[in-house]
C-alpha positions as a LaTeX table, in Angstrom:
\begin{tabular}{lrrr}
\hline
Residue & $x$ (\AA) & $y$ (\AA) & $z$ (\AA) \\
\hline
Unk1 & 5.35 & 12.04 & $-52.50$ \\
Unk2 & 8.77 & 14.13 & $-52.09$ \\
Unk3 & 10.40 & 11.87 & $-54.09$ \\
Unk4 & 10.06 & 8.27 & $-52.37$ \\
Unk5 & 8.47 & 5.45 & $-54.06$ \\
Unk6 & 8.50 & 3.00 & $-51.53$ \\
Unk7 & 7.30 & 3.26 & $-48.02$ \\
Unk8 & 8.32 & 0.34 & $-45.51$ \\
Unk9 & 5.92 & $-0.38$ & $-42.21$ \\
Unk10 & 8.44 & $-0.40$ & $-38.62$ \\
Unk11 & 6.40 & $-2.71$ & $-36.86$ \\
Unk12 & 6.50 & $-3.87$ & $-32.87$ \\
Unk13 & 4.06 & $-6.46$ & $-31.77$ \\
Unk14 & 2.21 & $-6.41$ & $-34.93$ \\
Unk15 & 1.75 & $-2.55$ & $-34.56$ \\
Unk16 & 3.01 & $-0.15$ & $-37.21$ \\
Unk17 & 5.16 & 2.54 & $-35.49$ \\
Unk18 & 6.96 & 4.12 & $-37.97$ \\
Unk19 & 7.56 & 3.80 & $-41.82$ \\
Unk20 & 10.40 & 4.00 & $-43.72$ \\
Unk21 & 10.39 & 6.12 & $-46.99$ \\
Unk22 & 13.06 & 5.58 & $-50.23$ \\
Unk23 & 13.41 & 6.61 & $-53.77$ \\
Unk24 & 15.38 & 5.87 & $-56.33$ \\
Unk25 & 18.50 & 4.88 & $-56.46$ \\
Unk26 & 21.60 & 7.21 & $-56.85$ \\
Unk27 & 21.11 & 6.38 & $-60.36$ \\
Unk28 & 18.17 & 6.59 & $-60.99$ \\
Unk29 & 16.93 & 3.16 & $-60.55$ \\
Unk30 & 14.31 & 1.66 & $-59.13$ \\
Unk31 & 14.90 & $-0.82$ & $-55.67$ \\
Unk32 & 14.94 & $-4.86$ & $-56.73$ \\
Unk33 & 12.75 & $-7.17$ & $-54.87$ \\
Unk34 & 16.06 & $-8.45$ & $-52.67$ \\
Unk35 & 16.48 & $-4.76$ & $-51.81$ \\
Unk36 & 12.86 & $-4.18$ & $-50.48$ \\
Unk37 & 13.11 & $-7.79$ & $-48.77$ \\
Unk38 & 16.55 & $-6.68$ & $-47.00$ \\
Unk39 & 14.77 & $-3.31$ & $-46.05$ \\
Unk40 & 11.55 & $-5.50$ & $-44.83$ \\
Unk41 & 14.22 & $-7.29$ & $-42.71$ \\
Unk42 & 15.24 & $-4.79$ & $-41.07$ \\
Unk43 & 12.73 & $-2.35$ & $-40.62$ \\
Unk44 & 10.90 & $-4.27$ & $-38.14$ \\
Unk45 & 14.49 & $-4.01$ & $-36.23$ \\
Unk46 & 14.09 & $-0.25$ & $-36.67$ \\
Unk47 & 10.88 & $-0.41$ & $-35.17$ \\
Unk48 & 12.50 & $-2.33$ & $-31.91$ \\
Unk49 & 15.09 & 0.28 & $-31.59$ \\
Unk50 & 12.67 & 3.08 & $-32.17$ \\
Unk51 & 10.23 & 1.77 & $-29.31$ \\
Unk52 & 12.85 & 0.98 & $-26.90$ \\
Unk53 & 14.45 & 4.53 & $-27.13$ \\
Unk54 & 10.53 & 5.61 & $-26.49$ \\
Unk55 & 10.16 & 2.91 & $-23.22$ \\
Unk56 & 13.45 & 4.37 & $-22.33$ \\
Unk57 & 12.57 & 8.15 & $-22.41$ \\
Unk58 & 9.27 & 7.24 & $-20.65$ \\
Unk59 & 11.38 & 5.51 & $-17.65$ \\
Unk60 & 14.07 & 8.32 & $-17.67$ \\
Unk61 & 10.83 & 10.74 & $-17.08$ \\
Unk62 & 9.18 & 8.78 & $-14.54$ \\
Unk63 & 12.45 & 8.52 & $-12.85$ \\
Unk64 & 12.97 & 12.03 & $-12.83$ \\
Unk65 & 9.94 & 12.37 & $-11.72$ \\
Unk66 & 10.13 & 9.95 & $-8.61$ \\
Unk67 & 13.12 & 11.66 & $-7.35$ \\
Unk68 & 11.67 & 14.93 & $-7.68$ \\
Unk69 & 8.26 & 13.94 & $-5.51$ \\
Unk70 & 11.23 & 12.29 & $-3.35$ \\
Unk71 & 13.08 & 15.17 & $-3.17$ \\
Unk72 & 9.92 & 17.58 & $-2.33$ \\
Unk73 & 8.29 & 15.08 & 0.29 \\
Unk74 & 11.95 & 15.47 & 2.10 \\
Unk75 & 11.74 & 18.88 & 1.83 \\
Unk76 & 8.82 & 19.09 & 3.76 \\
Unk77 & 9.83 & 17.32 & 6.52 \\
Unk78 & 12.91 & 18.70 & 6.08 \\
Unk79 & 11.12 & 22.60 & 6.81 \\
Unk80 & 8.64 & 21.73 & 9.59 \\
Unk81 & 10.25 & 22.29 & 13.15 \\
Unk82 & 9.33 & 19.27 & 14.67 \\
Unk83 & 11.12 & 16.38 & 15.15 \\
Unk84 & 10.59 & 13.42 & 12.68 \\
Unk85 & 12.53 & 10.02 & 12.73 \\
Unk86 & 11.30 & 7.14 & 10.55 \\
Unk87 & 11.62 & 3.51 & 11.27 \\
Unk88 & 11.06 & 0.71 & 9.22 \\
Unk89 & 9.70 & $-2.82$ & 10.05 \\
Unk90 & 12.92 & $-3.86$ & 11.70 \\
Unk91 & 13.49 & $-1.08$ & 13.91 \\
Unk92 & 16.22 & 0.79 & 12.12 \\
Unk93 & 16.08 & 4.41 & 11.50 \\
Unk94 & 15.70 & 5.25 & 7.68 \\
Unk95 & 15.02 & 8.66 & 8.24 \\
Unk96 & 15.80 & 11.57 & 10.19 \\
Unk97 & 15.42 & 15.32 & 9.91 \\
Unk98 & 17.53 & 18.44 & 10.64 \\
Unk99 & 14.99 & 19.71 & 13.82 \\
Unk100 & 15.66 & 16.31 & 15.70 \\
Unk101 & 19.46 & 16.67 & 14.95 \\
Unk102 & 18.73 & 20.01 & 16.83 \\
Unk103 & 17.29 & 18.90 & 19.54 \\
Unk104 & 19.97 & 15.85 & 19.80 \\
Unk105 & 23.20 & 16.68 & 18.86 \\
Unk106 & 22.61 & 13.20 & 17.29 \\
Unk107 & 23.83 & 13.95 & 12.92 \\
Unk108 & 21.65 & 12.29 & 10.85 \\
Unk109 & 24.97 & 9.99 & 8.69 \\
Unk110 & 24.92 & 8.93 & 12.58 \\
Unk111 & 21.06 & 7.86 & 12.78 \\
Unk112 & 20.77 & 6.41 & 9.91 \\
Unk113 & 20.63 & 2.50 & 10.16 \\
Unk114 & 20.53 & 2.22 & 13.48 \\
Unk115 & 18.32 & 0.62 & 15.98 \\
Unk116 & 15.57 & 3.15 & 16.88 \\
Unk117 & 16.57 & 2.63 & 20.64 \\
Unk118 & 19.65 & 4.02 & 20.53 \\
Unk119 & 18.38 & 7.32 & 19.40 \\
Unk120 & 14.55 & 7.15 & 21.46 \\
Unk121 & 14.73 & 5.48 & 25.21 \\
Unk122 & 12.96 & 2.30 & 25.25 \\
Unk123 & 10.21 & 3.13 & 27.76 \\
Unk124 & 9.34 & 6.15 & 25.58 \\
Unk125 & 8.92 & 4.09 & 22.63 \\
Unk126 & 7.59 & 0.94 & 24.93 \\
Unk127 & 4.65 & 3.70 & 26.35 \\
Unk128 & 4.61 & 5.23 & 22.53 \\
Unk129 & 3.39 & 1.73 & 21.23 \\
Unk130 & 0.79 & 1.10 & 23.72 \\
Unk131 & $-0.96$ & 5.15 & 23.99 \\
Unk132 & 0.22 & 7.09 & 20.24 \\
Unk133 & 0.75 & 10.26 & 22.44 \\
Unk134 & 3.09 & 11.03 & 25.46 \\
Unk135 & 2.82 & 14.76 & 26.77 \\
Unk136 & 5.22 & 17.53 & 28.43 \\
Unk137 & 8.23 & 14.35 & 29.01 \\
Unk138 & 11.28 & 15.14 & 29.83 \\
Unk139 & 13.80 & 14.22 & 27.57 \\
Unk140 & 18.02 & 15.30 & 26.66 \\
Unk141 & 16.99 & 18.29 & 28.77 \\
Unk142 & 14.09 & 19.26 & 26.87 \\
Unk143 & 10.26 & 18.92 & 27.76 \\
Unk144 & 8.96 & 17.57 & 24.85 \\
Unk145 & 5.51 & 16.30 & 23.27 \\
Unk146 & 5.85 & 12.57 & 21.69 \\
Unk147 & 3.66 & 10.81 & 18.83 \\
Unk148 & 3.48 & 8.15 & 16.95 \\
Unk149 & 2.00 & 7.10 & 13.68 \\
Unk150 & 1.95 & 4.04 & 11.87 \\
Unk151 & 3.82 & 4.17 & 8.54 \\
Unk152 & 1.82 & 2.42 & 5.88 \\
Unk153 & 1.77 & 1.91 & 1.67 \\
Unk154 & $-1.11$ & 1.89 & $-0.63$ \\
Unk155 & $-2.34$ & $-1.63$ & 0.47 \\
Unk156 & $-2.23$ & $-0.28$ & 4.39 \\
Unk157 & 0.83 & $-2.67$ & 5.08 \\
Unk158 & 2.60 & $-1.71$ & 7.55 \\
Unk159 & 5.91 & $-0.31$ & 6.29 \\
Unk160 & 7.47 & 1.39 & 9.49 \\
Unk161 & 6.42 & 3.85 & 12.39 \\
Unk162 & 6.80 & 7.58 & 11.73 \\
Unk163 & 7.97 & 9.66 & 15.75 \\
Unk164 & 7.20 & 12.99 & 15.89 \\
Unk165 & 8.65 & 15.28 & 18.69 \\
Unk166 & 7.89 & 18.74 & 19.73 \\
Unk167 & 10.20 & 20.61 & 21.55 \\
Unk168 & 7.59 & 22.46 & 24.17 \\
Unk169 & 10.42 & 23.43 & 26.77 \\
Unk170 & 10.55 & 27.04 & 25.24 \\
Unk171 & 6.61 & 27.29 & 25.85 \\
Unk172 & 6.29 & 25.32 & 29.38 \\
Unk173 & 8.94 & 28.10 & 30.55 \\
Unk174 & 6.54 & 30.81 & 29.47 \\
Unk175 & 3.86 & 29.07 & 30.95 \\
Unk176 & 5.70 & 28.57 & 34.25 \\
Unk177 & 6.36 & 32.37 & 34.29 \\
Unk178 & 2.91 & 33.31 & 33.25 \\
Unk179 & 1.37 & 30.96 & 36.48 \\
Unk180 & 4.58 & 32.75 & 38.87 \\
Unk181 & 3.13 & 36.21 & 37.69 \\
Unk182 & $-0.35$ & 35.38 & 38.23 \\
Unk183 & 0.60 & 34.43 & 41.81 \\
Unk184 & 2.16 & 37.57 & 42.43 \\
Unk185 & $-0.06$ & 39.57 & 41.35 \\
Unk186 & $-2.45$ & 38.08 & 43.87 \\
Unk187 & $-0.06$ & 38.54 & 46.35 \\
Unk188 & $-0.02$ & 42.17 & 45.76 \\
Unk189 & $-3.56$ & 42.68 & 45.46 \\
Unk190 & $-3.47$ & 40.59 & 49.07 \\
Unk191 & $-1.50$ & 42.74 & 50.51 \\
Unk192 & $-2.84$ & 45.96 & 49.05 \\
Unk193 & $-6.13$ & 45.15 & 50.07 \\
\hline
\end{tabular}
């Protein structure tokens, strides 16, 4: 077949993964039986390299992958406009997005690592522990909406708490103006009548 006499098995874990085809030699000769037993020696070498470079490419993928689900799920909280900080098991912030660094002044490089307290007052995260919600607080000059979540892996371990904050002030203001309208409005109708 195209020339080759011999064909030589590449085998891993008793499993043939390749083979190895020769002909003659350059003169015309047929292969002795050291030759094929030198090429049986080391074609079951070939086969290690050959399914190493495949385990290889098959972790360089899934890598690739990982990083790009990693880099899409940061995206995302990356986009949304409320406030997300992530702590893990021993309190430290692993991550923080670019709405809370809005609403804080507080960079993210400078977040990152430290004790959740130093970043969330600890009776907001002392009343977020005990209720999972705290509404219209008033916080770095903002009125904002608190919540927690627990973090937690496939095995629902707990890996962390995930805090989300809303900034409402921008809405509580309308609000506020909305009621003081109302009011005089009646007050004109009052008076009109």
């Amino acid at each position: 077949i195209l020339g080759f006499n011999y064909f030589i098995p590449c085998r891993v874990k008793n499993r043939v993964i390749a083979y190895i085809a020769f002909g003659q030699t350059q003169k015309g000769d047929y292969l002795n039986s050291e030759d094929l037993e030198l090429l049986e020696a080391m074609s079951d070498y070939v086969g290690i390299a050959l399914e190493n470079s495949r385990l290889y490419k098959s972790l360089e993928q899934r890598a690739s992958e990982y990083h790009e689900l990693k880099d899409f799920s940061e995206n995302i909280i990356e986009s949304i406009n409320v406030g997300v900080v992530v702590e893990d098991v021993n309190g430290r912030v692993v991550g923080w997005n670019k709405a809370l660094e809005d609403m804080t002044g507080l960079n993210r490089d400078a977040a990152l690592g430290k004790p959740i307290d130093g970043a969330i007052p600890e009776d907001f995260l002392q009343r977020l522990s005990e209720h999972r919600h705290l509404y219209k607080q008033r916080w770095n000059g903002l009125t904002v909406n608190l919540s927690l979540t627990p973090l937690l892996d496939k095995t629902s371990a707990a890996r962390g708490r995930l805090i989300m904050i809303d900034d409402i002030t921008a809405r509580i203001r309308l609000e506020d103006q909305l009621i003081q309208n109302e009011k005089l409005t009646s007050i004109g109708l009052l008076a009109a009548g």
